[in-house]
Amino acid sequence: MSAPAIPGIERVLFTEEQIEARLCEVAAEISRNYAGRTVKLVGVLKGSVFFLTALARHIEVPLKIDFLGISSFSNKSGSPGVVRIAKDLDESIEGDDVILVEDIVDTGFTLRYLLQNLAGRAPNSLAVCTFLDRNSRRIVQVPVDYRCFEIPDRFVVGFGLDYNQLYRNLGYVAVMKPDKG
Ligand code: IMP
Ligand code: MG
């Protein structure tokens, strides 16, 4: 794919075709690991929506979905601060085989909070599947069971990821120009 003519975007990191191929691999892995069970995908709004629905279409075990929404605040020094649930799940996850689906794991603060919160609701199992992983910026160690792509230390958009709420609908993942991210 040639460079998209969108201001602020530097280059394509993963094309639609690359994403689709990788989603199939991860979905096959999940289908194997959860054979004979029903899996519940829990998506984090809004970034994971595009990834979750695309992934779900390739998973071959019975599947339920639910979503939660979070707000995160940074303190003045820019370090990640408080995460809280702004919209809770519609249903209980007690006894469920849950896979928490994230758009990107960066510092790990968001994921740590969500895992602690969900673990307290007594699921039968709790795993993590992230579309992107920027391990180089990790501050707190969190378990990631399934990841589609490891990415460099650059701000990215597309396939659910936003910059000021824009670009979520791009079918590919792109790197923002440095002054935009
Ligand atoms: P963490 O708590 O630092 O791991 O935060 C992860 C969250 O930050 C993700 O769920 C995204 O909402 C956001 N985020 C981190 N990096 C990017 C990026 O490159 N593009 C868009 N959103 C990002
Ligand atoms: Mg997010």
PDB file of C-alpha atoms and ligand atoms in Angstrom:
ATOM      1  CA  MET A   1       0.000   0.000   0.000  1.00  0.00           C
ATOM      2  CA  SER A   2       1.400   3.458  -0.850  1.00  0.00           C
ATOM      3  CA  ALA A   3       1.615   6.179   1.796  1.00  0.00           C
ATOM      4  CA  PRO A   4      -1.886   7.480   2.519  1.00  0.00           C
ATOM      5  CA  ALA A   5      -2.530  11.136   1.755  1.00  0.00           C
ATOM      6  CA  ILE A   6      -3.654  11.958   5.265  1.00  0.00           C
ATOM      7  CA  PRO A   7      -2.053  14.913   7.033  1.00  0.00           C
ATOM      8  CA  GLY A   8      -0.227  13.910  10.175  1.00  0.00           C
ATOM      9  CA  ILE A   9       0.430  10.358   9.065  1.00  0.00           C
ATOM     10  CA  GLU A  10       4.017   9.414   8.296  1.00  0.00           C
ATOM     11  CA  ARG A  11       3.835   5.837   7.039  1.00  0.00           C
ATOM     12  CA  VAL A  12       1.874   2.605   7.143  1.00  0.00           C
ATOM     13  CA  LEU A  13       3.187   0.170   9.744  1.00  0.00           C
ATOM     14  CA  PHE A  14       0.820  -2.761   9.108  1.00  0.00           C
ATOM     15  CA  THR A  15      -1.380  -3.093   6.031  1.00  0.00           C
ATOM     16  CA  GLU A  16      -4.936  -4.459   6.074  1.00  0.00           C
ATOM     17  CA  GLU A  17      -3.623  -7.686   4.543  1.00  0.00           C
ATOM     18  CA  GLN A  18      -0.925  -8.108   7.196  1.00  0.00           C
ATOM     19  CA  ILE A  19      -3.449  -7.452   9.964  1.00  0.00           C
ATOM     20  CA  GLU A  20      -5.956  -9.929   8.549  1.00  0.00           C
ATOM     21  CA  ALA A  21      -3.305 -12.649   8.206  1.00  0.00           C
ATOM     22  CA  ARG A  22      -2.087 -12.147  11.768  1.00  0.00           C
ATOM     23  CA  LEU A  23      -5.637 -12.056  13.180  1.00  0.00           C
ATOM     24  CA  CYS A  24      -6.278 -15.473  11.632  1.00  0.00           C
ATOM     25  CA  GLU A  25      -3.193 -16.893  13.340  1.00  0.00           C
ATOM     26  CA  VAL A  26      -4.104 -15.499  16.761  1.00  0.00           C
ATOM     27  CA  ALA A  27      -7.739 -16.578  16.405  1.00  0.00           C
ATOM     28  CA  ALA A  28      -6.601 -20.103  15.517  1.00  0.00           C
ATOM     29  CA  GLU A  29      -4.399 -20.183  18.617  1.00  0.00           C
ATOM     30  CA  ILE A  30      -7.326 -19.072  20.792  1.00  0.00           C
ATOM     31  CA  SER A  31      -9.658 -21.597  19.162  1.00  0.00           C
ATOM     32  CA  ARG A  32      -7.172 -24.393  19.919  1.00  0.00           C
ATOM     33  CA  ASN A  33      -6.592 -23.297  23.510  1.00  0.00           C
ATOM     34  CA  TYR A  34     -10.300 -22.934  24.306  1.00  0.00           C
ATOM     35  CA  ALA A  35     -11.542 -26.031  22.475  1.00  0.00           C
ATOM     36  CA  GLY A  36     -14.651 -27.429  24.189  1.00  0.00           C
ATOM     37  CA  ARG A  37     -15.256 -24.197  26.124  1.00  0.00           C
ATOM     38  CA  THR A  38     -17.163 -20.968  25.607  1.00  0.00           C
ATOM     39  CA  VAL A  39     -14.987 -17.890  25.585  1.00  0.00           C
ATOM     40  CA  LYS A  40     -16.043 -14.415  26.659  1.00  0.00           C
ATOM     41  CA  LEU A  41     -14.203 -11.562  24.968  1.00  0.00           C
ATOM     42  CA  VAL A  42     -14.187  -8.427  27.120  1.00  0.00           C
ATOM     43  CA  GLY A  43     -13.260  -5.373  25.066  1.00  0.00           C
ATOM     44  CA  VAL A  44     -11.994  -2.058  26.385  1.00  0.00           C
ATOM     45  CA  LEU A  45     -13.838   0.849  24.752  1.00  0.00           C
ATOM     46  CA  LYS A  46     -13.281   2.371  22.367  1.00  0.00           C
ATOM     47  CA  GLY A  47      -9.907   1.357  20.979  1.00  0.00           C
ATOM     48  CA  SER A  48     -10.379  -2.408  20.999  1.00  0.00           C
ATOM     49  CA  VAL A  49     -13.716  -2.472  19.148  1.00  0.00           C
ATOM     50  CA  PHE A  50     -12.334  -2.863  15.622  1.00  0.00           C
ATOM     51  CA  PHE A  51      -9.806  -5.496  16.700  1.00  0.00           C
ATOM     52  CA  LEU A  52     -12.264  -7.443  18.856  1.00  0.00           C
ATOM     53  CA  THR A  53     -14.914  -7.770  16.157  1.00  0.00           C
ATOM     54  CA  ALA A  54     -12.386  -8.699  13.457  1.00  0.00           C
ATOM     55  CA  LEU A  55     -10.753 -11.287  15.727  1.00  0.00           C
ATOM     56  CA  ALA A  56     -14.079 -12.722  16.893  1.00  0.00           C
ATOM     57  CA  ARG A  57     -15.113 -13.539  13.332  1.00  0.00           C
ATOM     58  CA  HIS A  58     -12.200 -15.978  13.062  1.00  0.00           C
ATOM     59  CA  ILE A  59     -12.614 -17.686  16.454  1.00  0.00           C
ATOM     60  CA  GLU A  60     -14.195 -21.102  16.108  1.00  0.00           C
ATOM     61  CA  VAL A  61     -15.368 -21.831  19.664  1.00  0.00           C
ATOM     62  CA  PRO A  62     -18.683 -20.524  21.091  1.00  0.00           C
ATOM     63  CA  LEU A  63     -18.138 -16.897  21.986  1.00  0.00           C
ATOM     64  CA  LYS A  64     -19.774 -14.084  23.948  1.00  0.00           C
ATOM     65  CA  ILE A  65     -18.752 -10.434  23.995  1.00  0.00           C
ATOM     66  CA  ASP A  66     -19.040  -7.619  26.500  1.00  0.00           C
ATOM     67  CA  PHE A  67     -17.419  -4.201  26.832  1.00  0.00           C
ATOM     68  CA  LEU A  68     -16.234  -1.867  29.509  1.00  0.00           C
ATOM     69  CA  GLY A  69     -15.156   1.744  29.245  1.00  0.00           C
ATOM     70  CA  ILE A  70     -12.393   3.404  31.238  1.00  0.00           C
ATOM     71  CA  SER A  71     -11.155   6.874  32.012  1.00  0.00           C
ATOM     72  CA  SER A  72      -7.496   7.435  32.761  1.00  0.00           C
ATOM     73  CA  PHE A  73      -5.932  10.559  34.125  1.00  0.00           C
ATOM     74  CA  SER A  74      -2.296  11.603  34.064  1.00  0.00           C
ATOM     75  CA  ASN A  75      -0.864  13.764  36.796  1.00  0.00           C
ATOM     76  CA  LYS A  76       1.010  16.993  36.023  1.00  0.00           C
ATOM     77  CA  SER A  77       4.379  15.327  35.585  1.00  0.00           C
ATOM     78  CA  GLY A  78       2.832  13.245  32.823  1.00  0.00           C
ATOM     79  CA  SER A  79       3.180   9.953  34.626  1.00  0.00           C
ATOM     80  CA  PRO A  80       0.185   7.652  34.314  1.00  0.00           C
ATOM     81  CA  GLY A  81      -2.219   8.084  37.146  1.00  0.00           C
ATOM     82  CA  VAL A  82      -5.618   6.831  38.082  1.00  0.00           C
ATOM     83  CA  VAL A  83      -7.641   4.474  35.922  1.00  0.00           C
ATOM     84  CA  ARG A  84     -11.325   4.021  36.664  1.00  0.00           C
ATOM     85  CA  ILE A  85     -14.220   2.189  35.052  1.00  0.00           C
ATOM     86  CA  ALA A  86     -16.563   4.693  33.395  1.00  0.00           C
ATOM     87  CA  LYS A  87     -18.883   2.076  31.869  1.00  0.00           C
ATOM     88  CA  ASP A  88     -19.050  -1.338  33.462  1.00  0.00           C
ATOM     89  CA  LEU A  89     -19.736  -4.714  31.847  1.00  0.00           C
ATOM     90  CA  ASP A  90     -23.388  -5.542  31.200  1.00  0.00           C
ATOM     91  CA  GLU A  91     -23.116  -9.041  32.674  1.00  0.00           C
ATOM     92  CA  SER A  92     -21.296 -10.936  35.403  1.00  0.00           C
ATOM     93  CA  ILE A  93     -18.135 -12.822  34.410  1.00  0.00           C
ATOM     94  CA  GLU A  94     -18.272 -15.204  37.376  1.00  0.00           C
ATOM     95  CA  GLY A  95     -17.238 -18.663  36.200  1.00  0.00           C
ATOM     96  CA  ASP A  96     -16.506 -17.441  32.669  1.00  0.00           C
ATOM     97  CA  ASP A  97     -13.396 -18.048  30.575  1.00  0.00           C
ATOM     98  CA  VAL A  98     -12.558 -14.414  29.935  1.00  0.00           C
ATOM     99  CA  ILE A  99     -10.136 -12.936  27.449  1.00  0.00           C
ATOM    100  CA  LEU A 100      -9.559  -9.236  28.029  1.00  0.00           C
ATOM    101  CA  VAL A 101      -9.062  -7.610  24.623  1.00  0.00           C
ATOM    102  CA  GLU A 102      -6.946  -4.449  24.395  1.00  0.00           C
ATOM    103  CA  ASP A 103      -5.920  -2.217  21.510  1.00  0.00           C
ATOM    104  CA  ILE A 104      -2.422  -1.581  22.855  1.00  0.00           C
ATOM    105  CA  VAL A 105      -0.429  -2.279  25.997  1.00  0.00           C
ATOM    106  CA  ASP A 106       1.993   0.565  26.604  1.00  0.00           C
ATOM    107  CA  THR A 107       3.104   1.354  30.178  1.00  0.00           C
ATOM    108  CA  GLY A 108       0.876  -1.455  31.453  1.00  0.00           C
ATOM    109  CA  PHE A 109      -0.950   0.686  34.028  1.00  0.00           C
ATOM    110  CA  THR A 110      -4.335   0.320  32.362  1.00  0.00           C
ATOM    111  CA  LEU A 111      -3.995  -3.426  31.990  1.00  0.00           C
ATOM    112  CA  ARG A 112      -2.812  -3.929  35.554  1.00  0.00           C
ATOM    113  CA  TYR A 113      -5.824  -2.076  36.878  1.00  0.00           C
ATOM    114  CA  LEU A 114      -8.260  -3.981  34.667  1.00  0.00           C
ATOM    115  CA  LEU A 115      -6.776  -7.380  35.509  1.00  0.00           C
ATOM    116  CA  GLN A 116      -7.000  -6.692  39.231  1.00  0.00           C
ATOM    117  CA  ASN A 117     -10.568  -5.491  38.852  1.00  0.00           C
ATOM    118  CA  LEU A 118     -11.747  -8.417  36.707  1.00  0.00           C
ATOM    119  CA  ALA A 119      -9.909 -11.046  38.757  1.00  0.00           C
ATOM    120  CA  GLY A 120     -11.968  -9.910  41.750  1.00  0.00           C
ATOM    121  CA  ARG A 121     -15.148 -10.996  39.956  1.00  0.00           C
ATOM    122  CA  ALA A 122     -14.233 -14.700  40.088  1.00  0.00           C
ATOM    123  CA  PRO A 123     -13.944 -15.658  36.406  1.00  0.00           C
ATOM    124  CA  ASN A 124     -12.987 -19.291  35.762  1.00  0.00           C
ATOM    125  CA  SER A 125      -9.963 -18.002  33.820  1.00  0.00           C
ATOM    126  CA  LEU A 126      -8.627 -14.634  32.733  1.00  0.00           C
ATOM    127  CA  ALA A 127      -6.273 -14.089  29.789  1.00  0.00           C
ATOM    128  CA  VAL A 128      -5.113 -11.032  27.857  1.00  0.00           C
ATOM    129  CA  CYS A 129      -5.135 -10.524  24.104  1.00  0.00           C
ATOM    130  CA  THR A 130      -3.736  -7.281  22.721  1.00  0.00           C
ATOM    131  CA  PHE A 131      -3.627  -6.050  19.161  1.00  0.00           C
ATOM    132  CA  LEU A 132      -0.403  -4.071  19.685  1.00  0.00           C
ATOM    133  CA  ASP A 133       2.332  -4.329  22.299  1.00  0.00           C
ATOM    134  CA  ARG A 134       4.884  -1.571  22.909  1.00  0.00           C
ATOM    135  CA  ASN A 135       7.024  -3.493  25.342  1.00  0.00           C
ATOM    136  CA  SER A 136       9.855  -0.925  25.252  1.00  0.00           C
ATOM    137  CA  ARG A 137       7.711   1.512  27.273  1.00  0.00           C
ATOM    138  CA  ARG A 138       6.477  -0.940  29.903  1.00  0.00           C
ATOM    139  CA  ILE A 139       6.630   0.386  33.482  1.00  0.00           C
ATOM    140  CA  VAL A 140       4.597  -2.264  35.294  1.00  0.00           C
ATOM    141  CA  GLN A 141       4.908  -5.924  34.361  1.00  0.00           C
ATOM    142  CA  VAL A 142       1.643  -7.414  33.124  1.00  0.00           C
ATOM    143  CA  PRO A 143       0.916 -10.812  31.589  1.00  0.00           C
ATOM    144  CA  VAL A 144       0.095 -10.774  27.856  1.00  0.00           C
ATOM    145  CA  ASP A 145      -1.113 -14.139  26.568  1.00  0.00           C
ATOM    146  CA  TYR A 146      -1.809 -13.218  22.939  1.00  0.00           C
ATOM    147  CA  ARG A 147      -0.365 -10.340  20.932  1.00  0.00           C
ATOM    148  CA  CYS A 148      -0.720  -9.595  17.248  1.00  0.00           C
ATOM    149  CA  PHE A 149       2.184  -7.204  16.787  1.00  0.00           C
ATOM    150  CA  GLU A 150       5.096  -5.743  18.738  1.00  0.00           C
ATOM    151  CA  ILE A 151       5.588  -2.094  17.725  1.00  0.00           C
ATOM    152  CA  PRO A 152       8.409   0.467  17.965  1.00  0.00           C
ATOM    153  CA  ASP A 153       8.308   3.457  20.312  1.00  0.00           C
ATOM    154  CA  ARG A 154       6.197   5.642  18.026  1.00  0.00           C
ATOM    155  CA  PHE A 155       2.617   6.887  18.326  1.00  0.00           C
ATOM    156  CA  VAL A 156       0.317   4.883  16.056  1.00  0.00           C
ATOM    157  CA  VAL A 157      -3.261   5.212  14.814  1.00  0.00           C
ATOM    158  CA  GLY A 158      -5.781   3.137  12.900  1.00  0.00           C
ATOM    159  CA  PHE A 159      -7.684  -0.129  13.338  1.00  0.00           C
ATOM    160  CA  GLY A 160      -9.289   1.330  16.464  1.00  0.00           C
ATOM    161  CA  LEU A 161      -6.425   3.458  17.753  1.00  0.00           C
ATOM    162  CA  ASP A 162      -6.994   7.196  17.790  1.00  0.00           C
ATOM    163  CA  TYR A 163      -5.301  10.554  17.908  1.00  0.00           C
ATOM    164  CA  ASN A 164      -7.760  13.031  19.474  1.00  0.00           C
ATOM    165  CA  GLN A 165     -10.534  10.511  18.670  1.00  0.00           C
ATOM    166  CA  LEU A 166      -9.669  10.555  14.952  1.00  0.00           C
ATOM    167  CA  TYR A 167      -8.315   7.816  12.643  1.00  0.00           C
ATOM    168  CA  ARG A 168      -9.948   4.866  14.443  1.00  0.00           C
ATOM    169  CA  ASN A 169     -11.643   3.851  11.177  1.00  0.00           C
ATOM    170  CA  LEU A 170      -8.445   3.371   9.166  1.00  0.00           C
ATOM    171  CA  GLY A 171      -8.156  -0.249   8.031  1.00  0.00           C
ATOM    172  CA  TYR A 172      -4.378  -0.186   8.509  1.00  0.00           C
ATOM    173  CA  VAL A 173      -2.052   0.886  11.349  1.00  0.00           C
ATOM    174  CA  ALA A 174       0.029   3.992  10.683  1.00  0.00           C
ATOM    175  CA  VAL A 175       2.796   5.894  12.443  1.00  0.00           C
ATOM    176  CA  MET A 176       1.994   9.536  13.209  1.00  0.00           C
ATOM    177  CA  LYS A 177       4.485  12.271  12.324  1.00  0.00           C
ATOM    178  CA  PRO A 178       6.528  13.099  15.466  1.00  0.00           C
ATOM    179  CA  ASP A 179       4.934  16.510  16.075  1.00  0.00           C
ATOM    180  CA  LYS A 180       1.442  14.962  16.073  1.00  0.00           C
ATOM    181  CA  GLY A 181       1.959  12.179  18.563  1.00  0.00           C
TER     182      GLY A 181
HETATM  183  P1  IMP B   1      -1.063   2.103  29.235  1.00  0.00           P
HETATM  184  O1  IMP B   1      -1.812   2.185  30.516  1.00  0.00           O
HETATM  185  O2  IMP B   1       0.080   3.069  29.176  1.00  0.00           O
HETATM  186  O3  IMP B   1      -0.626   0.716  28.860  1.00  0.00           O
HETATM  187  O4  IMP B   1      -2.065   2.687  28.200  1.00  0.00           O
HETATM  188  C1  IMP B   1      -2.538   2.065  27.116  1.00  0.00           C
HETATM  189  C2  IMP B   1      -3.588   2.975  26.506  1.00  0.00           C
HETATM  190  O5  IMP B   1      -3.003   4.203  26.031  1.00  0.00           O
HETATM  191  C3  IMP B   1      -4.170   2.299  25.303  1.00  0.00           C
HETATM  192  O6  IMP B   1      -5.302   1.543  25.633  1.00  0.00           O
HETATM  193  C4  IMP B   1      -4.484   3.475  24.376  1.00  0.00           C
HETATM  194  O7  IMP B   1      -5.778   3.970  24.674  1.00  0.00           O
HETATM  195  C5  IMP B   1      -3.469   4.522  24.731  1.00  0.00           C
HETATM  196  N1  IMP B   1      -2.323   4.527  23.789  1.00  0.00           N
HETATM  197  C6  IMP B   1      -1.040   4.198  24.100  1.00  0.00           C
HETATM  198  N2  IMP B   1      -0.246   4.292  23.021  1.00  0.00           N
HETATM  199  C7  IMP B   1      -1.028   4.689  21.988  1.00  0.00           C
HETATM  200  C8  IMP B   1      -0.758   4.952  20.581  1.00  0.00           C
HETATM  201  O8  IMP B   1       0.359   4.835  20.050  1.00  0.00           O
HETATM  202  N3  IMP B   1      -1.846   5.350  19.842  1.00  0.00           N
HETATM  203  C9  IMP B   1      -3.091   5.491  20.367  1.00  0.00           C
HETATM  204  N4  IMP B   1      -3.380   5.232  21.664  1.00  0.00           N
HETATM  205  C10 IMP B   1      -2.356   4.852  22.484  1.00  0.00           C
HETATM  206 MG    MG B   2      -7.224   1.973  25.323  1.00  0.00          MG
END
